Amino acid sequence: MQIQVVKSKIHRVKCTGADLNYIGSITIDEDLMDAANIIQGEKVQIVNNDNGERLDTYVIPGPRNSGEITLNGAAARKVAVGDTLILITYAFMDYEKAKTFKPSLVFPDEATNLLK
C-alpha cells in the first residue's frame, strides 16, 4: 500500500512579493529549496497563516541567500507581502517505509527568511 506523507516543510516564512502578471508558480530562495529537499517544478502546498488560504502551485528557484518568497500569477491574489506562509510538499511511499521516513523540516529566520 502507498500513502502520502509530508516530504518537506519550510515553516513560517514571510511573503516577499506577489506578482500577478507572472505566468504562475512560487519563487523560493534556492538555499531554502536545498535545505528542504525541494526541486524546481515540484508541487507545493502554500498555507497562509494570516488569511487561512491554502493553495497548490509549483516551485521555481529564486536567487540564493535572498530570502525571496514570491507568489506569481493568480496565486498572488491569495497573499499580501508580509503574510506568514508555510510551504509543504508531499510524497507517496510504501506504508512500511513511511513509518520511519523523516521529512526535511526547515525553520528559517522569520524576519529575513534566511537559514539560521
mmCIF file of N, CA and C in Angstrom:
data_model
loop_
_atom_site.group_PDB
_atom_site.id
_atom_site.type_symbol
_atom_site.label_atom_id
_atom_site.label_comp_id
_atom_site.label_asym_id
_atom_site.label_seq_id
_atom_site.Cartn_x
_atom_site.Cartn_y
_atom_site.Cartn_z
ATOM 1 N N MET A 1 0.846 -1.176 0.000
ATOM 2 C CA MET A 1 0.000 0.000 0.000
ATOM 3 C C MET A 1 0.895 1.244 0.000
ATOM 4 N N GLN A 2 0.500 2.239 -0.778
ATOM 5 C CA GLN A 2 1.174 3.531 -0.814
ATOM 6 C C GLN A 2 0.337 4.550 -0.038
ATOM 7 N N ILE A 3 1.024 5.396 0.725
ATOM 8 C CA ILE A 3 0.334 6.503 1.387
ATOM 9 C C ILE A 3 1.090 7.795 1.099
ATOM 10 N N GLN A 4 0.409 8.911 1.282
ATOM 11 C CA GLN A 4 1.028 10.210 1.049
ATOM 12 C C GLN A 4 1.420 10.807 2.395
ATOM 13 N N VAL A 5 2.691 11.244 2.485
ATOM 14 C CA VAL A 5 3.202 11.813 3.726
ATOM 15 C C VAL A 5 3.908 13.144 3.435
ATOM 16 N N VAL A 6 4.105 13.935 4.473
ATOM 17 C CA VAL A 6 4.867 15.172 4.335
ATOM 18 C C VAL A 6 6.309 14.814 3.976
ATOM 19 N N LYS A 7 6.822 15.413 2.904
ATOM 20 C CA LYS A 7 8.211 15.196 2.473
ATOM 21 C C LYS A 7 9.090 16.346 2.934
ATOM 22 N N SER A 8 8.571 17.574 2.813
ATOM 23 C CA SER A 8 9.354 18.778 3.115
ATOM 24 C C SER A 8 8.440 19.849 3.668
ATOM 25 N N LYS A 9 9.029 20.694 4.534
ATOM 26 C CA LYS A 9 8.266 21.839 5.028
ATOM 27 C C LYS A 9 9.223 22.989 5.305
ATOM 28 N N ILE A 10 8.849 24.160 4.776
ATOM 29 C CA ILE A 10 9.521 25.407 5.125
ATOM 30 C C ILE A 10 8.513 26.149 5.989
ATOM 31 N N HIS A 11 8.839 26.263 7.269
ATOM 32 C CA HIS A 11 7.880 26.728 8.270
ATOM 33 C C HIS A 11 8.036 28.214 8.580
ATOM 34 N N ARG A 12 6.958 28.963 8.401
ATOM 35 C CA ARG A 12 6.847 30.372 8.793
ATOM 36 C C ARG A 12 7.874 31.267 8.101
ATOM 37 N N VAL A 13 7.637 31.464 6.806
ATOM 38 C CA VAL A 13 8.405 32.446 6.043
ATOM 39 C C VAL A 13 7.476 33.590 5.684
ATOM 40 N N LYS A 14 8.051 34.749 5.464
ATOM 41 C CA LYS A 14 7.274 35.923 5.066
ATOM 42 C C LYS A 14 7.192 35.992 3.553
ATOM 43 N N CYS A 15 6.022 36.310 3.044
ATOM 44 C CA CYS A 15 5.860 36.562 1.619
ATOM 45 C C CYS A 15 6.584 37.862 1.288
ATOM 46 N N THR A 16 7.520 37.800 0.337
ATOM 47 C CA THR A 16 8.301 38.985 -0.029
ATOM 48 C C THR A 16 7.803 39.639 -1.315
ATOM 49 N N GLY A 17 6.910 38.952 -2.036
ATOM 50 C CA GLY A 17 6.416 39.518 -3.279
ATOM 51 C C GLY A 17 5.168 38.815 -3.764
ATOM 52 N N ALA A 18 4.394 39.536 -4.570
ATOM 53 C CA ALA A 18 3.189 38.992 -5.196
ATOM 54 C C ALA A 18 3.109 39.610 -6.588
ATOM 55 N N ASP A 19 3.389 38.790 -7.611
ATOM 56 C CA ASP A 19 3.495 39.283 -8.985
ATOM 57 C C ASP A 19 2.366 38.703 -9.833
ATOM 58 N N LEU A 20 1.260 39.427 -9.898
ATOM 59 C CA LEU A 20 0.071 38.962 -10.609
ATOM 60 C C LEU A 20 0.334 38.723 -12.090
ATOM 61 N N ASN A 21 1.236 39.468 -12.685
ATOM 62 C CA ASN A 21 1.453 39.386 -14.129
ATOM 63 C C ASN A 21 2.487 38.344 -14.549
ATOM 64 N N TYR A 22 2.941 37.515 -13.623
ATOM 65 C CA TYR A 22 3.855 36.442 -13.955
ATOM 66 C C TYR A 22 3.032 35.230 -14.361
ATOM 67 N N ILE A 23 3.606 34.316 -15.108
ATOM 68 C CA ILE A 23 2.867 33.169 -15.644
ATOM 69 C C ILE A 23 2.260 32.300 -14.545
ATOM 70 N N GLY A 24 2.943 32.094 -13.455
ATOM 71 C CA GLY A 24 2.418 31.283 -12.359
ATOM 72 C C GLY A 24 3.534 30.700 -11.527
ATOM 73 N N SER A 25 3.213 30.161 -10.366
ATOM 74 C CA SER A 25 4.156 29.453 -9.503
ATOM 75 C C SER A 25 4.494 30.230 -8.244
ATOM 76 N N ILE A 26 5.466 29.720 -7.512
ATOM 77 C CA ILE A 26 6.039 30.396 -6.356
ATOM 78 C C ILE A 26 7.553 30.395 -6.529
ATOM 79 N N THR A 27 8.172 31.539 -6.330
ATOM 80 C CA THR A 27 9.621 31.662 -6.386
ATOM 81 C C THR A 27 10.140 31.534 -4.957
ATOM 82 N N ILE A 28 11.076 30.587 -4.747
ATOM 83 C CA ILE A 28 11.641 30.327 -3.422
ATOM 84 C C ILE A 28 13.156 30.428 -3.509
ATOM 85 N N ASP A 29 13.757 31.134 -2.565
ATOM 86 C CA ASP A 29 15.213 31.204 -2.428
ATOM 87 C C ASP A 29 15.779 29.785 -2.572
ATOM 88 N N GLU A 30 16.713 29.610 -3.496
ATOM 89 C CA GLU A 30 17.248 28.280 -3.777
ATOM 90 C C GLU A 30 17.950 27.657 -2.571
ATOM 91 N N ASP A 31 18.493 28.453 -1.673
ATOM 92 C CA ASP A 31 19.076 27.903 -0.441
ATOM 93 C C ASP A 31 18.000 27.229 0.406
ATOM 94 N N LEU A 32 16.825 27.839 0.485
ATOM 95 C CA LEU A 32 15.714 27.235 1.227
ATOM 96 C C LEU A 32 15.242 25.956 0.541
ATOM 97 N N MET A 33 15.188 25.996 -0.798
ATOM 98 C CA MET A 33 14.795 24.793 -1.540
ATOM 99 C C MET A 33 15.740 23.639 -1.225
ATOM 100 N N ASP A 34 17.038 23.896 -1.273
ATOM 101 C CA ASP A 34 18.025 22.844 -0.998
ATOM 102 C C ASP A 34 17.879 22.309 0.421
ATOM 103 N N ALA A 35 17.732 23.206 1.379
ATOM 104 C CA ALA A 35 17.626 22.799 2.779
ATOM 105 C C ALA A 35 16.389 21.935 3.021
ATOM 106 N N ALA A 36 15.318 22.215 2.275
ATOM 107 C CA ALA A 36 14.061 21.486 2.443
ATOM 108 C C ALA A 36 13.915 20.312 1.479
ATOM 109 N N ASN A 37 14.949 20.086 0.646
ATOM 110 C CA ASN A 37 14.886 18.979 -0.310
ATOM 111 C C ASN A 37 13.731 19.150 -1.302
ATOM 112 N N ILE A 38 13.569 20.372 -1.795
ATOM 113 C CA ILE A 38 12.535 20.700 -2.784
ATOM 114 C C ILE A 38 13.237 20.995 -4.106
ATOM 115 N N ILE A 39 12.681 20.495 -5.212
ATOM 116 C CA ILE A 39 13.301 20.716 -6.515
ATOM 117 C C ILE A 39 12.435 21.616 -7.392
ATOM 118 N N GLN A 40 13.084 22.187 -8.404
ATOM 119 C CA GLN A 40 12.387 23.028 -9.366
ATOM 120 C C GLN A 40 11.246 22.248 -9.998
ATOM 121 N N GLY A 41 10.089 22.877 -10.093
ATOM 122 C CA GLY A 41 8.926 22.254 -10.713
ATOM 123 C C GLY A 41 8.092 21.399 -9.776
ATOM 124 N N GLU A 42 8.574 21.183 -8.566
ATOM 125 C CA GLU A 42 7.846 20.329 -7.624
ATOM 126 C C GLU A 42 6.561 21.024 -7.162
ATOM 127 N N LYS A 43 5.525 20.229 -6.991
ATOM 128 C CA LYS A 43 4.252 20.748 -6.475
ATOM 129 C C LYS A 43 4.430 21.090 -4.999
ATOM 130 N N VAL A 44 3.893 22.244 -4.609
ATOM 131 C CA VAL A 44 3.989 22.682 -3.221
ATOM 132 C C VAL A 44 2.638 23.217 -2.774
ATOM 133 N N GLN A 45 2.291 22.908 -1.534
ATOM 134 C CA GLN A 45 1.090 23.480 -0.921
ATOM 135 C C GLN A 45 1.520 24.705 -0.134
ATOM 136 N N ILE A 46 0.774 25.783 -0.281
ATOM 137 C CA ILE A 46 1.059 27.026 0.427
ATOM 138 C C ILE A 46 -0.081 27.261 1.409
ATOM 139 N N VAL A 47 0.282 27.424 2.676
ATOM 140 C CA VAL A 47 -0.685 27.712 3.728
ATOM 141 C C VAL A 47 -0.407 29.124 4.219
ATOM 142 N N ASN A 48 -1.397 29.997 4.128
ATOM 143 C CA ASN A 48 -1.244 31.388 4.556
ATOM 144 C C ASN A 48 -1.794 31.508 5.972
ATOM 145 N N ASN A 49 -0.903 31.715 6.941
ATOM 146 C CA ASN A 49 -1.331 31.824 8.339
ATOM 147 C C ASN A 49 -2.141 33.082 8.613
ATOM 148 N N ASP A 50 -2.013 34.093 7.770
ATOM 149 C CA ASP A 50 -2.687 35.359 8.029
ATOM 150 C C ASP A 50 -4.129 35.401 7.537
ATOM 151 N N ASN A 51 -4.445 34.675 6.468
ATOM 152 C CA ASN A 51 -5.825 34.743 5.967
ATOM 153 C C ASN A 51 -6.485 33.365 5.788
ATOM 154 N N GLY A 52 -5.760 32.295 6.117
ATOM 155 C CA GLY A 52 -6.336 30.950 6.053
ATOM 156 C C GLY A 52 -6.346 30.311 4.677
ATOM 157 N N GLU A 53 -5.870 31.010 3.659
ATOM 158 C CA GLU A 53 -5.845 30.448 2.302
ATOM 159 C C GLU A 53 -4.914 29.249 2.228
ATOM 160 N N ARG A 54 -5.287 28.279 1.432
ATOM 161 C CA ARG A 54 -4.449 27.130 1.091
ATOM 162 C C ARG A 54 -4.521 26.960 -0.413
ATOM 163 N N LEU A 55 -3.361 26.803 -1.047
ATOM 164 C CA LEU A 55 -3.352 26.614 -2.492
ATOM 165 C C LEU A 55 -2.139 25.784 -2.892
ATOM 166 N N ASP A 56 -2.218 25.216 -4.071
ATOM 167 C CA ASP A 56 -1.130 24.427 -4.627
ATOM 168 C C ASP A 56 -0.595 25.117 -5.867
ATOM 169 N N THR A 57 0.713 25.035 -6.058
ATOM 170 C CA THR A 57 1.358 25.528 -7.260
ATOM 171 C C THR A 57 2.666 24.762 -7.415
ATOM 172 N N TYR A 58 3.542 25.249 -8.283
ATOM 173 C CA TYR A 58 4.837 24.600 -8.474
ATOM 174 C C TYR A 58 5.953 25.588 -8.192
ATOM 175 N N VAL A 59 7.137 25.062 -7.919
ATOM 176 C CA VAL A 59 8.265 25.868 -7.443
ATOM 177 C C VAL A 59 9.204 26.259 -8.580
ATOM 178 N N ILE A 60 9.656 27.519 -8.543
ATOM 179 C CA ILE A 60 10.781 27.943 -9.370
ATOM 180 C C ILE A 60 11.832 28.540 -8.425
ATOM 181 N N PRO A 61 13.116 28.315 -8.717
ATOM 182 C CA PRO A 61 14.164 28.805 -7.819
ATOM 183 C C PRO A 61 14.363 30.305 -7.915
ATOM 184 N N GLY A 62 14.590 30.909 -6.752
ATOM 185 C CA GLY A 62 14.935 32.320 -6.672
ATOM 186 C C GLY A 62 16.402 32.459 -6.308
ATOM 187 N N PRO A 63 16.910 33.668 -6.331
ATOM 188 C CA PRO A 63 18.323 33.892 -6.021
ATOM 189 C C PRO A 63 18.702 33.360 -4.636
ATOM 190 N N ARG A 64 19.874 32.748 -4.575
ATOM 191 C CA ARG A 64 20.366 32.213 -3.305
ATOM 192 C C ARG A 64 20.610 33.338 -2.299
ATOM 193 N N ASN A 65 20.364 32.996 -1.033
ATOM 194 C CA ASN A 65 20.605 33.905 0.086
ATOM 195 C C ASN A 65 19.842 35.231 -0.061
ATOM 196 N N SER A 66 18.695 35.169 -0.730
ATOM 197 C CA SER A 66 17.877 36.364 -0.934
ATOM 198 C C SER A 66 16.677 36.407 0.006
ATOM 199 N N GLY A 67 16.260 35.235 0.499
ATOM 200 C CA GLY A 67 15.052 35.156 1.308
ATOM 201 C C GLY A 67 13.775 35.318 0.503
ATOM 202 N N GLU A 68 13.900 35.275 -0.819
ATOM 203 C CA GLU A 68 12.725 35.519 -1.667
ATOM 204 C C GLU A 68 11.678 34.429 -1.535
ATOM 205 N N ILE A 69 10.443 34.869 -1.328
ATOM 206 C CA ILE A 69 9.253 34.021 -1.364
ATOM 207 C C ILE A 69 8.197 34.845 -2.097
ATOM 208 N N THR A 70 8.066 34.636 -3.407
ATOM 209 C CA THR A 70 7.154 35.432 -4.222
ATOM 210 C C THR A 70 6.088 34.544 -4.839
ATOM 211 N N LEU A 71 4.830 34.901 -4.627
ATOM 212 C CA LEU A 71 3.722 34.201 -5.271
ATOM 213 C C LEU A 71 3.469 34.873 -6.606
ATOM 214 N N ASN A 72 3.374 34.064 -7.647
ATOM 215 C CA ASN A 72 3.245 34.561 -9.018
ATOM 216 C C ASN A 72 1.907 34.174 -9.627
ATOM 217 N N GLY A 73 1.454 34.959 -10.584
ATOM 218 C CA GLY A 73 0.221 34.664 -11.302
ATOM 219 C C GLY A 73 -0.983 34.768 -10.390
ATOM 220 N N ALA A 74 -1.992 33.940 -10.645
ATOM 221 C CA ALA A 74 -3.249 34.010 -9.895
ATOM 222 C C ALA A 74 -3.043 33.834 -8.393
ATOM 223 N N ALA A 75 -2.025 33.060 -7.996
ATOM 224 C CA ALA A 75 -1.742 32.850 -6.570
ATOM 225 C C ALA A 75 -1.414 34.158 -5.854
ATOM 226 N N ALA A 76 -0.960 35.156 -6.598
ATOM 227 C CA ALA A 76 -0.625 36.445 -5.992
ATOM 228 C C ALA A 76 -1.850 37.097 -5.346
ATOM 229 N N ARG A 77 -3.031 36.716 -5.784
ATOM 230 C CA ARG A 77 -4.257 37.276 -5.203
ATOM 231 C C ARG A 77 -4.571 36.671 -3.835
ATOM 232 N N LYS A 78 -3.878 35.607 -3.477
ATOM 233 C CA LYS A 78 -4.162 34.886 -2.224
ATOM 234 C C LYS A 78 -3.264 35.306 -1.073
ATOM 235 N N VAL A 79 -2.327 36.238 -1.337
ATOM 236 C CA VAL A 79 -1.371 36.668 -0.314
ATOM 237 C C VAL A 79 -1.187 38.179 -0.359
ATOM 238 N N ALA A 80 -0.622 38.684 0.715
ATOM 239 C CA ALA A 80 -0.140 40.064 0.754
ATOM 240 C C ALA A 80 1.316 40.005 1.186
ATOM 241 N N VAL A 81 2.122 40.900 0.669
ATOM 242 C CA VAL A 81 3.516 40.957 1.088
ATOM 243 C C VAL A 81 3.542 41.103 2.610
ATOM 244 N N GLY A 82 4.345 40.286 3.249
ATOM 245 C CA GLY A 82 4.441 40.279 4.705
ATOM 246 C C GLY A 82 3.643 39.174 5.367
ATOM 247 N N ASP A 83 2.733 38.515 4.619
ATOM 248 C CA ASP A 83 1.991 37.391 5.197
ATOM 249 C C ASP A 83 2.950 36.278 5.591
ATOM 250 N N THR A 84 2.600 35.554 6.652
ATOM 251 C CA THR A 84 3.384 34.412 7.111
ATOM 252 C C THR A 84 2.855 33.151 6.439
ATOM 253 N N LEU A 85 3.763 32.420 5.777
ATOM 254 C CA LEU A 85 3.392 31.245 4.999
ATOM 255 C C LEU A 85 4.099 30.002 5.511
ATOM 256 N N ILE A 86 3.467 28.863 5.290
ATOM 257 C CA ILE A 86 4.091 27.562 5.485
ATOM 258 C C ILE A 86 4.040 26.873 4.129
ATOM 259 N N LEU A 87 5.171 26.334 3.680
ATOM 260 C CA LEU A 87 5.276 25.669 2.378
ATOM 261 C C LEU A 87 5.505 24.186 2.619
ATOM 262 N N ILE A 88 4.666 23.347 2.016
ATOM 263 C CA ILE A 88 4.699 21.910 2.298
ATOM 264 C C ILE A 88 4.694 21.119 0.992
ATOM 265 N N THR A 89 5.551 20.098 0.912
ATOM 266 C CA THR A 89 5.485 19.135 -0.186
ATOM 267 C C THR A 89 5.186 17.763 0.398
ATOM 268 N N TYR A 90 4.645 16.897 -0.446
ATOM 269 C CA TYR A 90 4.239 15.560 -0.025
ATOM 270 C C TYR A 90 4.836 14.529 -0.970
ATOM 271 N N ALA A 91 4.942 13.295 -0.507
ATOM 272 C CA ALA A 91 5.439 12.202 -1.343
ATOM 273 C C ALA A 91 4.616 10.949 -1.065
ATOM 274 N N PHE A 92 4.467 10.147 -2.100
ATOM 275 C CA PHE A 92 3.852 8.836 -1.930
ATOM 276 C C PHE A 92 4.957 7.836 -1.630
ATOM 277 N N MET A 93 4.704 6.962 -0.677
ATOM 278 C CA MET A 93 5.683 5.915 -0.386
ATOM 279 C C MET A 93 4.994 4.718 0.224
ATOM 280 N N ASP A 94 5.750 3.644 0.241
ATOM 281 C CA ASP A 94 5.261 2.410 0.825
ATOM 282 C C ASP A 94 4.912 2.635 2.300
ATOM 283 N N TYR A 95 3.855 2.034 2.734
ATOM 284 C CA TYR A 95 3.366 2.197 4.104
ATOM 285 C C TYR A 95 4.447 1.914 5.143
ATOM 286 N N GLU A 96 5.184 0.833 4.976
ATOM 287 C CA GLU A 96 6.216 0.472 5.951
ATOM 288 C C GLU A 96 7.358 1.488 5.948
ATOM 289 N N LYS A 97 7.772 1.947 4.779
ATOM 290 C CA LYS A 97 8.826 2.965 4.703
ATOM 291 C C LYS A 97 8.353 4.267 5.347
ATOM 292 N N ALA A 98 7.092 4.588 5.146
ATOM 293 C CA ALA A 98 6.545 5.830 5.696
ATOM 294 C C ALA A 98 6.616 5.862 7.224
ATOM 295 N N LYS A 99 6.586 4.711 7.839
ATOM 296 C CA LYS A 99 6.641 4.646 9.307
ATOM 297 C C LYS A 99 7.959 5.188 9.852
ATOM 298 N N THR A 100 9.030 5.087 9.081
ATOM 299 C CA THR A 100 10.338 5.528 9.563
ATOM 300 C C THR A 100 10.879 6.736 8.804
ATOM 301 N N PHE A 101 10.179 7.184 7.774
ATOM 302 C CA PHE A 101 10.630 8.308 6.967
ATOM 303 C C PHE A 101 10.675 9.587 7.807
ATOM 304 N N LYS A 102 11.723 10.375 7.628
ATOM 305 C CA LYS A 102 11.873 11.664 8.317
ATOM 306 C C LYS A 102 11.838 12.790 7.277
ATOM 307 N N PRO A 103 10.841 13.650 7.337
ATOM 308 C CA PRO A 103 10.757 14.749 6.369
ATOM 309 C C PRO A 103 11.851 15.787 6.618
ATOM 310 N N SER A 104 12.114 16.596 5.601
ATOM 311 C CA SER A 104 13.049 17.720 5.720
ATOM 312 C C SER A 104 12.256 18.925 6.211
ATOM 313 N N LEU A 105 12.520 19.343 7.431
ATOM 314 C CA LEU A 105 11.815 20.469 8.046
ATOM 315 C C LEU A 105 12.787 21.624 8.207
ATOM 316 N N VAL A 106 12.408 22.795 7.698
ATOM 317 C CA VAL A 106 13.276 23.969 7.730
ATOM 318 C C VAL A 106 12.553 25.087 8.476
ATOM 319 N N PHE A 107 13.278 25.710 9.405
ATOM 320 C CA PHE A 107 12.733 26.799 10.212
ATOM 321 C C PHE A 107 13.604 28.039 10.025
ATOM 322 N N PRO A 108 13.392 28.780 8.930
ATOM 323 C CA PRO A 108 14.231 29.955 8.658
ATOM 324 C C PRO A 108 13.970 31.078 9.663
ATOM 325 N N ASP A 109 14.859 32.054 9.654
ATOM 326 C CA ASP A 109 14.659 33.260 10.447
ATOM 327 C C ASP A 109 13.384 33.937 9.958
ATOM 328 N N GLU A 110 12.450 34.197 10.852
ATOM 329 C CA GLU A 110 11.140 34.733 10.445
ATOM 330 C C GLU A 110 11.219 36.179 9.949
ATOM 331 N N ALA A 111 12.232 36.894 10.311
ATOM 332 C CA ALA A 111 12.359 38.290 9.865
ATOM 333 C C ALA A 111 12.977 38.394 8.484
ATOM 334 N N THR A 112 13.885 37.456 8.147
ATOM 335 C CA THR A 112 14.653 37.575 6.886
ATOM 336 C C THR A 112 14.397 36.440 5.905
ATOM 337 N N ASN A 113 13.779 35.365 6.347
ATOM 338 C CA ASN A 113 13.590 34.138 5.551
ATOM 339 C C ASN A 113 14.905 33.417 5.270
ATOM 340 N N LEU A 114 15.992 33.819 5.895
ATOM 341 C CA LEU A 114 17.275 33.189 5.650
ATOM 342 C C LEU A 114 17.499 32.037 6.618
ATOM 343 N N LEU A 115 18.332 31.087 6.207
ATOM 344 C CA LEU A 115 18.660 29.960 7.080
ATOM 345 C C LEU A 115 19.419 30.462 8.296
ATOM 346 N N LYS A 116 19.128 29.862 9.431
ATOM 347 C CA LYS A 116 19.796 30.276 10.682
ATOM 348 C C LYS A 116 21.148 29.628 10.801
#
